[in-house]
Amino acid sequence: MQKVDLIATATFGLESVVAEEVRNLGYTDVTVENGKVMFRADLAAIPRANLWLRTADRVRLKIGEFKATTFDELFEQTKALPWAEWIPENGQFPVEGKSVKSTLFSVSDCQAIVKKAVVESLKKTYKRDWFEETGPLYKIEVALLKDIATLTIDTSGPGLHKRGYRELIGAAPLKETMAAALILLSRWKPDRVLIDPFCGSGTIPIEAALIGQNIAPGMNRAFVSESWPVIPKTLWREARAETHDLAQYDRKLEIIGTDHDEEILRVARRNAREAGVEEQIHFQRMEMKELRTKRKYGYLICNPPYGERLSERRDVERLYKEMGRVFSALDTWSFYVLTSHEGFEKHFGRIASKKRKLYNGNIKVDYYQFFGPKPPRPKPEESARDREIARVEEETC
């Protein structure tokens, strides 16, 4: 099968998470750079990567890469690339661009040069002087970094964070890709309880349910490359069939989302229903200070208010102190908190076991990770029935 070079773009700080996902799909020829994970694979990787990658922003097809310090170099080397292997005679091929620390700093000029070069390249194959561009979409990107031009075509369409379940969102939504990353970074296991005490529109609990049941995040959406003639329809059918075959719909999960706002919880319930995981999540109106649980071990993953505005800062700091008091009662739990507030640990009253720098949109944030003790392993002679009895006793004591 034809080999292709793909780029899974990633939010800063999540490159290693995306790379692990790519390898878990079975692709081993992987290279990681800032903001992207590059891998070489067969043509079937285009549908599979789009359907399965939870933390990547999008999947791009790499057409070529070269050094360009003049417009002539950019034009001639772009023209020499095999565009007709991908773009049909009626294809739409708009060009977008970006330039960082490069001699060719005018993005609009670079876009115009690339567009002209692609037209000239296609003329040689299709023997015509102009193109109607009424067919499938092939959005080209010219990205210049330190005079190296990388030419790609987007295979995803809308960003991969758009799973299709979140029609309604809260005032400050967390992207689905970031929510999935927080869960994957926590190493949460589906047999452990997970609570989000600031669940808002439900993104973290919903992404946890999708992960817990191994439901492909792109299962219920379309991708721009599905209409490309060069990718056989059979590859898309096989890739979608795989998502159904590997889903573990019967796996029971214990995921809880709480929030003080009943209206936003109605949105969360609707989103969970659209995602097909409403039975796996219990949403409940609750103030954070009321949080209690009889379960001895679990994960608490949340994205609380940051206090970005000066007028909100004192309220947020009081909230963090309250979180410290409430969470301290859960001394066998693991906590994972995303916030941009640099004084979080001071107000929370505890130093994180590990801290990871990320970006939530354009906001620089830290992911504070507080590791709890591991639950004891069941004794070899302990039966499944014994473990279930112990679990029920733990919940009712």
XYZ file of N, CA and C in Angstrom, residues 121-380:
780
model
N 1.685 23.574 -11.636
C 1.958 22.143 -11.543
C 0.782 21.326 -12.072
N -0.439 21.721 -11.692
C -1.624 20.988 -12.135
C -1.865 21.156 -13.634
N -1.480 22.290 -14.192
C -1.643 22.522 -15.636
C -0.918 21.460 -16.443
N 0.253 21.073 -15.972
C 1.054 20.104 -16.720
C 0.345 18.753 -16.800
N -0.388 18.389 -15.741
C -1.071 17.094 -15.729
C -2.410 17.140 -16.440
N -3.184 18.193 -16.158
C -4.556 18.226 -16.662
C -4.727 18.984 -17.977
N -3.649 19.598 -18.470
C -3.643 20.245 -19.791
C -4.772 21.268 -19.948
N -4.889 22.130 -18.919
C -5.876 23.199 -19.011
C -5.304 24.445 -18.357
N -5.860 25.612 -18.700
C -5.301 26.880 -18.255
C -5.924 27.409 -16.974
N -7.106 26.931 -16.616
C -7.727 27.386 -15.374
C -8.550 26.266 -14.754
N -8.844 26.407 -13.465
C -9.515 25.349 -12.713
C -10.728 25.930 -11.993
N -11.851 25.262 -12.131
C -13.096 25.763 -11.557
C -13.118 25.641 -10.028
N -12.445 24.655 -9.492
C -12.391 24.422 -8.040
C -13.790 24.261 -7.445
N -14.538 23.333 -7.962
C -15.889 23.070 -7.473
C -16.007 21.720 -6.767
N -14.916 20.970 -6.699
C -14.958 19.616 -6.138
C -14.497 19.542 -4.698
N -13.911 18.414 -4.299
C -13.468 18.205 -2.913
C -12.453 19.262 -2.473
N -12.384 19.468 -1.165
C -11.516 20.510 -0.600
C -10.153 19.943 -0.212
N -9.108 20.652 -0.624
C -7.714 20.320 -0.283
C -7.057 21.593 0.229
N -7.203 21.871 1.506
C -6.663 23.110 2.062
C -5.157 22.959 2.263
N -4.410 23.754 1.504
C -2.947 23.695 1.533
C -2.420 24.676 2.579
N -1.381 24.265 3.286
C -0.688 25.181 4.188
C 0.778 25.255 3.802
N 1.297 26.490 3.696
C 2.730 26.704 3.558
C 3.217 27.256 4.897
N 4.063 26.490 5.563
C 4.584 26.876 6.871
C 6.086 27.059 6.766
N 6.539 28.286 7.017
C 7.968 28.589 6.957
C 8.521 28.758 8.363
N 9.556 27.990 8.683
C 10.218 28.082 9.970
C 11.722 28.090 9.736
N 12.337 29.208 10.053
C 13.786 29.362 9.857
C 14.179 28.993 8.429
N 13.417 29.518 7.470
C 13.659 29.377 6.025
C 13.380 27.978 5.474
N 12.843 27.096 6.272
C 12.423 25.778 5.783
C 10.920 25.822 5.535
N 10.546 25.563 4.282
C 9.133 25.570 3.907
C 8.575 24.147 3.945
N 7.471 23.979 4.651
C 6.787 22.692 4.696
C 5.416 22.862 4.060
N 5.123 22.081 3.040
C 3.849 22.155 2.319
C 2.993 20.956 2.698
N 1.795 21.221 3.218
C 0.905 20.146 3.656
C -0.515 20.396 3.157
N -1.328 19.326 3.192
C -2.762 19.420 2.923
C -3.491 18.894 4.146
N -4.476 19.641 4.614
C -5.249 19.238 5.779
C -6.178 18.076 5.428
N -6.142 17.001 6.213
C -7.011 15.850 5.974
C -8.220 15.812 6.901
N -8.260 16.717 7.894
C -9.277 16.627 8.937
C -10.526 17.447 8.658
N -10.350 18.677 8.169
C -11.482 19.594 8.084
C -11.580 20.344 9.396
N -12.761 20.447 10.015
C -12.841 21.059 11.350
C -11.872 20.366 12.297
N -11.307 21.119 13.244
C -10.326 20.568 14.161
C -10.803 19.304 14.848
N -9.866 18.451 15.236
C -10.228 17.170 15.820
C -10.893 17.309 17.190
N -10.811 18.491 17.798
C -11.511 18.678 19.070
C -13.024 18.708 18.879
N -13.468 18.898 17.647
C -14.910 18.949 17.380
C -15.426 17.530 17.167
N -15.748 16.879 18.275
C -16.184 15.482 18.238
C -17.593 15.352 17.672
N -18.400 16.404 17.836
C -19.767 16.341 17.352
C -20.806 16.267 18.447
N -20.365 16.098 19.716
C -21.356 15.984 20.788
C -21.617 17.302 21.510
N -20.737 18.269 21.354
C -20.869 19.478 22.162
C -21.489 20.608 21.349
N -22.798 20.548 21.158
C -23.499 21.624 20.461
C -23.604 22.849 21.333
N -23.781 22.619 22.630
C -23.917 23.703 23.587
C -22.718 23.674 24.513
N -22.160 24.857 24.810
C -20.968 24.914 25.639
C -21.133 25.954 26.724
N -20.281 25.866 27.732
C -20.300 26.846 28.808
C -19.570 28.114 28.418
N -19.441 29.009 29.384
C -18.844 30.315 29.100
C -17.349 30.209 28.800
N -16.665 29.274 29.461
C -15.215 29.134 29.260
C -14.893 27.661 29.037
N -15.232 27.122 27.863
C -15.098 25.673 27.645
C -13.646 25.231 27.515
N -13.404 24.019 27.973
C -12.120 23.356 27.785
C -12.237 22.529 26.522
N -11.265 22.654 25.623
C -11.328 21.866 24.393
C -11.317 20.377 24.710
N -12.037 19.630 23.887
C -12.115 18.191 24.072
C -10.743 17.535 24.017
N -9.880 18.022 23.131
C -8.536 17.455 23.013
C -7.731 17.669 24.292
N -7.866 18.846 24.907
C -7.155 19.121 26.161
C -7.730 18.282 27.292
N -9.054 18.159 27.343
C -9.667 17.337 28.386
C -9.173 15.895 28.291
N -9.117 15.369 27.065
C -8.621 14.001 26.874
C -7.168 13.889 27.319
N -6.381 14.918 27.037
C -4.969 14.899 27.429
C -4.822 14.875 28.949
N -5.649 15.642 29.659
C -5.579 15.656 31.124
C -5.838 14.261 31.680
N -6.777 13.565 31.084
C -7.109 12.208 31.547
C -5.978 11.243 31.227
N -5.463 11.298 30.011
C -4.379 10.393 29.625
C -3.121 10.649 30.459
N -2.831 11.909 30.741
C -1.656 12.236 31.547
C -1.809 11.749 32.989
N -3.038 11.652 33.463
C -3.257 11.191 34.838
C -3.064 9.681 34.984
N -3.059 8.964 33.860
C -2.973 7.490 33.855
C -4.175 6.869 34.579
N -5.312 7.549 34.493
C -6.548 7.008 35.077
C -6.879 5.659 34.470
N -7.360 4.754 35.313
C -7.773 3.424 34.865
C -9.292 3.332 34.949
N -9.935 2.727 33.958
C -11.401 2.666 33.928
C -12.039 1.955 35.118
N -11.261 1.183 35.885
C -11.843 0.506 37.050
C -11.804 1.375 38.304
N -11.351 2.614 38.159
C -11.293 3.541 39.298
C -12.313 4.648 39.105
N -12.849 5.142 40.214
C -13.813 6.232 40.156
C -13.100 7.524 39.756
N -13.784 8.370 38.989
C -13.236 9.667 38.571
C -14.281 10.737 38.864
N -13.850 11.831 39.496
C -14.742 12.941 39.818
C -14.172 14.237 39.259
N -15.039 15.034 38.650
C -14.702 16.403 38.252
C -15.652 17.331 38.999
N -15.163 18.060 40.029
C -16.043 18.911 40.828
C -16.335 20.273 40.202
N -15.768 20.547 39.039
C -16.048 21.781 38.294
C -16.390 21.397 36.856
N -17.329 20.511 36.666
C -17.485 19.845 35.374
C -18.049 20.734 34.277
N -18.727 21.838 34.620
C -19.260 22.721 33.581
C -20.111 21.957 32.593
N -19.798 22.099 31.305
C -20.584 21.437 30.264
C -20.219 19.968 30.083
N -19.377 19.440 30.977
C -19.155 17.999 31.033
C -18.021 17.445 30.210
N -17.130 18.290 29.724
C -16.119 17.813 28.784
C -15.189 16.762 29.385
N -14.668 16.998 30.595
C -13.752 16.025 31.199
C -14.461 14.698 31.475
N -15.632 14.682 32.130
C -16.315 13.390 32.328
C -16.653 12.676 31.022
N -17.081 13.412 30.002
C -17.444 12.776 28.733
C -16.217 12.174 28.058
N -15.121 12.925 28.024
C -13.901 12.380 27.421
C -13.398 11.171 28.198
N -13.559 11.190 29.527
C -13.162 10.033 30.328
C -14.007 8.819 29.969
N -15.300 9.032 29.763
C -16.177 7.913 29.397
C -15.802 7.350 28.029
N -15.468 8.228 27.085
C -15.050 7.758 25.763
C -13.763 6.948 25.855
N -12.828 7.409 26.688
C -11.579 6.677 26.884
C -11.851 5.355 27.591
N -12.678 5.418 28.640
C -12.955 4.229 29.438
C -13.608 3.114 28.639
N -14.449 3.467 27.673
C -15.100 2.455 26.844
C -14.409 2.270 25.493
N -13.243 2.890 25.343
C -12.460 2.791 24.107
C -13.285 3.163 22.876
N -14.052 4.236 23.003
C -14.844 4.752 21.886
C -14.004 5.776 21.130
N -13.816 5.571 19.840
C -13.013 6.483 19.030
C -13.639 7.873 19.047
N -12.863 8.929 19.316
C -13.439 10.273 19.429
C -14.037 10.804 18.138
N -13.566 10.293 16.988
C -14.090 10.762 15.706
C -15.165 9.878 15.119
N -15.680 8.950 15.907
C -16.631 7.971 15.390
C -17.876 8.612 14.784
N -18.349 9.708 15.376
C -19.632 10.288 14.968
C -19.497 11.598 14.193
N -18.379 11.792 13.518
C -18.205 13.006 12.717
C -17.604 12.667 11.356
N -17.628 13.640 10.476
C -17.074 13.469 9.127
C -15.733 14.195 9.019
N -14.951 13.822 8.010
C -13.642 14.417 7.770
C -13.530 14.825 6.306
N -12.814 15.896 6.053
C -12.745 16.437 4.699
C -12.154 15.433 3.716
N -11.216 14.613 4.162
C -10.550 13.680 3.243
C -11.405 12.466 2.893
N -12.577 12.337 3.510
C -13.483 11.251 3.117
C -13.965 11.413 1.682
N -13.920 12.638 1.160
C -14.389 12.890 -0.206
C -13.261 12.851 -1.231
N -12.042 12.525 -0.802
C -10.912 12.506 -1.726
C -10.926 11.215 -2.549
N -10.927 11.317 -3.859
C -10.928 10.111 -4.707
C -9.712 9.221 -4.504
N -8.577 9.789 -4.119
C -7.353 9.007 -4.005
C -7.381 8.038 -2.827
N -8.268 8.285 -1.845
C -8.374 7.380 -0.703
C -9.578 6.463 -0.935
N -9.361 5.188 -1.176
C -10.482 4.275 -1.458
C -11.534 4.307 -0.348
N -12.785 4.278 -0.716
C -13.875 4.280 0.265
C -13.773 3.078 1.193
N -13.192 2.002 0.680
C -13.062 0.798 1.518
C -12.195 1.059 2.748
N -11.182 1.935 2.618
C -10.325 2.245 3.763
C -11.107 2.955 4.861
N -11.991 3.858 4.446
C -12.820 4.546 5.437
C -13.808 3.581 6.074
N -14.406 2.703 5.276
C -15.358 1.739 5.837
C -14.664 0.808 6.825
N -13.480 0.345 6.458
C -12.745 -0.558 7.341
C -12.329 0.152 8.636
N -11.908 1.412 8.502
C -11.483 2.164 9.685
C -12.660 2.410 10.623
N -13.816 2.733 10.057
C -15.003 2.967 10.900
C -15.489 1.649 11.509
N -15.397 0.570 10.755
C -15.776 -0.737 11.308
C -14.878 -1.092 12.490
N -13.610 -0.747 12.387
C -12.666 -1.018 13.472
C -13.071 -0.289 14.746
N -13.548 0.952 14.607
C -13.947 1.707 15.806
C -15.094 1.011 16.527
N -16.018 0.427 15.776
C -17.134 -0.291 16.398
C -16.676 -1.615 16.999
N -15.773 -2.298 16.314
C -15.286 -3.581 16.810
C -14.525 -3.436 18.125
N -13.776 -2.333 18.272
C -12.916 -2.164 19.445
C -13.598 -1.445 20.601
N -14.746 -0.832 20.362
C -15.462 -0.150 21.439
C -15.936 -1.161 22.481
N -15.840 -0.780 23.747
C -16.238 -1.653 24.859
C -17.465 -1.051 25.545
N -18.579 -1.112 24.826
C -19.796 -0.474 25.307
C -20.315 -1.094 26.604
N -19.979 -2.331 26.878
C -20.489 -3.010 28.066
C -19.665 -2.723 29.323
N -18.532 -2.073 29.168
C -17.700 -1.793 30.335
C -18.382 -0.725 31.203
N -18.596 -1.036 32.461
C -19.233 -0.103 33.384
C -18.188 0.831 33.996
N -18.522 2.101 34.059
C -17.616 3.117 34.583
C -18.280 3.855 35.736
N -17.464 4.421 36.589
C -17.977 5.255 37.675
C -17.359 6.645 37.537
N -18.077 7.510 36.846
C -17.608 8.867 36.575
C -18.653 9.848 37.095
N -18.197 10.835 37.836
C -19.106 11.790 38.470
C -18.680 13.210 38.091
N -19.642 14.013 37.663
C -19.397 15.421 37.376
C -20.313 16.273 38.234
N -19.741 17.206 38.982
C -20.556 18.090 39.816
C -20.275 19.541 39.469
N -21.242 20.383 39.708
C -21.104 21.817 39.472
C -22.186 22.522 40.287
N -21.959 23.786 40.589
C -22.949 24.534 41.378
C -24.079 25.079 40.516
N -23.921 25.029 39.190
C -24.862 25.655 38.259
C -25.738 24.576 37.602
N -27.013 24.543 37.974
C -27.918 23.532 37.439
C -28.133 23.708 35.944
N -28.115 24.950 35.468
C -28.332 25.194 34.043
C -27.215 24.586 33.205
N -25.974 24.772 33.630
C -24.861 24.213 32.865
C -24.842 22.693 32.986
N -25.361 22.150 34.079
C -25.451 20.697 34.208
C -26.451 20.119 33.221
N -27.515 20.858 32.906
C -28.448 20.404 31.879
C -27.746 20.310 30.530
N -26.847 21.271 30.275
C -26.044 21.229 29.050
C -25.129 20.003 29.071
N -24.496 19.735 30.218
C -23.596 18.591 30.342
C -24.337 17.285 30.073
N -25.541 17.157 30.615
C -26.317 15.932 30.403
C -26.674 15.769 28.931
N -27.022 16.871 28.289
C -27.339 16.800 26.858
C -26.105 16.407 26.056
N -24.958 16.978 26.387
C -23.726 16.633 25.680
C -23.382 15.160 25.860
N -23.542 14.648 27.090
C -23.258 13.238 27.346
C -24.203 12.339 26.556
N -25.446 12.770 26.443
C -26.417 11.997 25.656
C -26.013 11.978 24.189
N -25.575 13.130 23.664
C -25.131 13.195 22.266
C -23.905 12.327 22.035
N -23.050 12.227 23.050
C -21.831 11.415 22.926
C -22.111 9.938 23.135
N -23.317 9.597 23.590
C -23.670 8.204 23.808
C -23.136 7.610 25.096
N -22.788 8.469 26.066
C -22.195 7.963 27.315
C -22.967 8.430 28.546
N -24.217 8.850 28.383
C -24.955 9.409 29.510
C -25.134 8.401 30.646
N -25.205 7.115 30.328
C -25.399 6.120 31.375
C -24.131 5.875 32.191
N -22.988 6.362 31.700
C -21.721 6.137 32.393
C -21.333 7.290 33.314
N -22.095 8.385 33.284
C -21.736 9.574 34.045
C -22.902 10.002 34.920
N -22.608 10.295 36.171
C -23.619 10.844 37.078
C -23.308 12.330 37.285
N -24.177 13.193 36.772
C -24.034 14.637 36.971
C -24.908 15.062 38.145
N -24.349 15.906 39.002
C -25.071 16.317 40.208
C -24.739 17.762 40.562
N -25.776 18.504 40.949
C -25.541 19.872 41.417
C -24.957 19.802 42.826
N -23.803 20.434 42.998
C -23.128 20.387 44.293
C -22.086 21.498 44.374
N -22.037 22.173 45.472
C -20.947 23.104 45.721
C -19.680 22.303 45.991
N -18.567 22.839 45.568
C -17.318 22.101 45.742
C -17.067 21.772 47.207
N -17.411 22.674 48.111
C -17.144 22.458 49.539
C -17.970 21.314 50.106
N -19.008 20.863 49.381
C -19.852 19.765 49.838
C -19.359 18.405 49.353
N -18.276 18.402 48.587
C -17.795 17.161 47.982
C -17.423 16.131 49.042
N -18.028 14.953 48.943
C -17.734 13.835 49.839
C -17.806 12.547 49.024
N -17.113 11.547 49.459
C -17.227 10.227 48.839
C -16.802 9.166 49.836
N -17.454 8.020 49.740
C -17.087 6.890 50.592
C -16.080 5.979 49.906
N -15.815 6.249 48.645
C -14.836 5.431 47.923
C -13.434 5.772 48.404
N -12.619 4.762 48.623
C -11.313 4.982 49.243
C -10.250 5.438 48.254
N -10.313 4.939 47.017
C -9.314 5.302 46.015
C -10.009 5.849 44.773
N -9.416 6.868 44.184
C -10.005 7.433 42.987
C -9.175 8.572 42.434
N -9.685 9.158 41.352
C -9.014 10.257 40.670
C -9.942 11.467 40.676
N -9.378 12.606 40.952
C -10.116 13.862 40.872
C -9.389 14.741 39.858
N -10.039 15.013 38.732
C -9.435 15.782 37.637
C -10.318 16.983 37.358
N -9.736 18.182 37.375
C -10.591 19.364 37.229
C -9.867 20.545 36.594
N -10.682 21.450 36.101
C -10.234 22.694 35.468
C -10.997 23.840 36.148
N -10.575 24.230 37.375
C -11.305 25.245 38.128
C -11.086 26.644 37.548
N -11.814 27.648 38.019
C -11.580 29.031 37.563
C -10.140 29.451 37.825
N -9.605 30.288 36.922
C -8.211 30.704 37.022
C -8.032 32.034 37.734
N -9.048 32.894 37.685
C -8.891 34.225 38.247
C -8.017 35.110 37.380
N -8.179 35.030 36.056
C -7.382 35.830 35.134
C -7.630 37.328 35.328
N -8.870 37.687 35.638
C -9.178 39.088 35.890
C -8.823 39.434 37.325
N -8.254 40.604 37.520
C -7.813 41.028 38.840
C -8.966 41.029 39.839
N -10.150 41.405 39.355
C -11.317 41.485 40.241
C -11.753 40.105 40.755
N -11.350 39.051 40.052
C -11.750 37.704 40.435
C -10.691 36.977 41.257
N -9.490 37.563 41.324
C -8.358 36.829 41.881
C -8.570 36.417 43.332
N -9.065 37.317 44.164
C -9.234 36.975 45.581
C -10.261 35.874 45.777
N -11.341 35.922 44.999
C -12.361 34.878 45.091
C -11.780 33.523 44.702
N -10.957 33.520 43.660
C -10.351 32.274 43.206
C -9.361 31.739 44.235
N -8.611 32.623 44.845
C -7.657 32.177 45.867
C -8.376 31.579 47.079
N -9.521 32.156 47.434
C -10.323 31.567 48.516
C -10.838 30.189 48.103
N -11.209 30.068 46.823
C -11.664 28.783 46.309
C -10.563 27.738 46.411
N -9.337 28.114 46.048
C -8.225 27.166 46.099
C -7.948 26.719 47.533
N -8.075 27.623 48.492
C -7.893 27.253 49.900
C -8.972 26.264 50.326
N -10.210 26.517 49.870
C -11.307 25.605 50.181
C -11.069 24.236 49.544
N -10.547 24.243 48.306
C -10.200 22.981 47.648
C -9.183 22.213 48.471
N -8.186 22.906 48.996
C -7.167 22.246 49.809
C -7.762 21.571 51.023
N -8.719 22.240 51.666
C -9.343 21.659 52.851
C -10.210 20.448 52.483
N -11.000 20.595 51.430
C -11.904 19.514 51.023
C -11.120 18.306 50.505
N -10.131 18.569 49.658
C -9.381 17.466 49.064
C -8.527 16.726 50.101
N -8.108 17.424 51.149
C -7.250 16.784 52.153
C -7.958 15.628 52.846
N -9.292 15.670 52.850
C -10.042 14.568 53.454
C -9.976 13.318 52.591
N -9.657 13.496 51.319
C -9.531 12.360 50.400
C -8.059 11.959 50.317
N -7.510 11.522 51.423
C -6.059 11.351 51.522
C -5.510 10.162 50.749
N -6.395 9.308 50.215
C -5.916 8.178 49.402
C -6.225 8.400 47.926
N -6.694 9.574 47.585
C -7.031 9.905 46.200
C -5.870 10.603 45.510
N -5.917 10.629 44.165
C -4.973 11.397 43.354
C -5.720 12.589 42.770
N -5.075 13.763 42.795
C -5.703 14.996 42.314
C -4.931 15.556 41.124
N -5.668 16.087 40.151
C -5.067 16.689 38.960
C -5.813 17.986 38.668
N -5.079 19.104 38.729
C -5.713 20.419 38.642
C -5.014 21.257 37.576
N -5.799 21.814 36.655
C -5.275 22.688 35.608
C -5.622 24.131 35.955
N -4.610 24.997 36.040
C -4.868 26.409 36.311
C -3.682 27.253 35.863
N -3.961 28.527 35.597
C -2.892 29.462 35.219
C -2.369 30.228 36.429
N -3.006 30.066 37.574
C -2.619 30.820 38.776
C -1.303 30.282 39.315
N -0.265 31.102 39.282
C 1.063 30.650 39.681
C 1.169 30.380 41.178
N 0.252 30.919 41.958
C 0.296 30.687 43.393
C -0.628 29.575 43.850
N -1.035 28.724 42.932
C -2.004 27.691 43.286
C -1.533 26.829 44.447
N -0.314 26.322 44.405
C 0.165 25.413 45.446
C 0.151 26.084 46.820
N 0.497 27.359 46.855
C 0.501 28.107 48.116
C -0.893 28.138 48.721
N -1.879 28.458 47.905
C -3.241 28.572 48.421
C -3.868 27.199 48.657
N -3.511 26.221 47.856
C -4.012 24.859 48.008
C -3.430 24.210 49.261
N -2.221 24.665 49.625
C -1.593 24.166 50.847
C -0.809 22.889 50.680
N -0.354 22.647 49.456
C 0.371 21.395 49.202
C 1.174 21.527 47.921
N 2.378 20.981 47.919
C 3.239 21.008 46.740
C 2.919 19.805 45.853
N 2.766 20.060 44.568
C 2.407 18.996 43.635
C 3.520 17.961 43.517
N 3.115 16.719 43.284
C 4.090 15.652 43.015
C 4.795 15.909 41.695
N 4.064 16.499 40.756
C 4.600 16.781 39.427
C 3.806 17.939 38.831
N 4.486 18.749 38.031
C 3.833 19.894 37.395
C 4.221 19.922 35.921
N 3.231 20.114 35.049
C 3.488 20.102 33.611
C 2.963 21.388 32.992
N 3.803 22.050 32.212
C 3.417 23.307 31.565
C 2.662 23.016 30.277
N 1.486 23.633 30.133
C 0.646 23.448 28.957
C 0.077 24.796 28.524
N -0.707 24.772 27.465
C -1.428 25.965 27.023
C -2.890 25.597 26.819
N -3.764 26.299 27.536
C -5.201 26.157 27.343
C -5.649 27.320 26.470
N -5.764 27.074 25.164
C -5.960 28.181 24.233
C -4.688 29.006 24.209
N -4.811 30.304 24.462
C -3.643 31.187 24.508
C -3.149 31.428 25.920
N -3.730 30.725 26.884
C -3.363 30.936 28.285
C -2.340 29.899 28.722
N -1.212 30.371 29.237
C -0.215 29.451 29.775
C -0.714 28.911 31.112
N -0.743 27.603 31.234
C -1.268 26.969 32.436
C -0.290 25.913 32.933
N -0.529 25.464 34.156
C 0.224 24.344 34.712
C -0.764 23.264 35.102
N -0.346 22.022 34.886
C -1.154 20.874 35.272
C -0.523 20.296 36.529
N -1.154 20.590 37.670
C -0.644 20.164 38.971
C -1.133 18.741 39.254
N -0.172 17.863 39.530
C -0.491 16.452 39.722
C -0.075 16.015 41.122
N -1.041 15.564 41.898
C -0.817 15.127 43.267
C -1.115 13.626 43.328
N -0.079 12.828 43.457
C -0.236 11.377 43.379
C -0.638 10.797 44.734
N -1.716 10.042 44.749
C -2.123 9.329 45.946
C -1.528 7.940 45.980
N -1.675 7.238 47.085
C -1.131 5.873 47.175
C -1.885 4.916 46.262
N -1.190 3.901 45.818
C -1.837 2.892 44.992
C -2.690 1.978 45.871
N -3.855 1.571 45.368
C -4.678 0.655 46.164
C -3.977 -0.683 46.307
N -4.196 -1.365 47.408
C -3.546 -2.676 47.587
C -4.040 -3.674 46.552
N -3.145 -4.529 46.117
C -3.536 -5.566 45.169
C -4.375 -6.622 45.874
N -5.405 -7.122 45.196
C -6.209 -8.176 45.821
C -5.371 -9.424 46.040
N -5.637 -10.112 47.135
C -4.910 -11.350 47.413
C -5.240 -12.395 46.354
N -4.278 -13.225 45.999
C -4.512 -14.226 44.946
C -5.734 -15.101 45.208
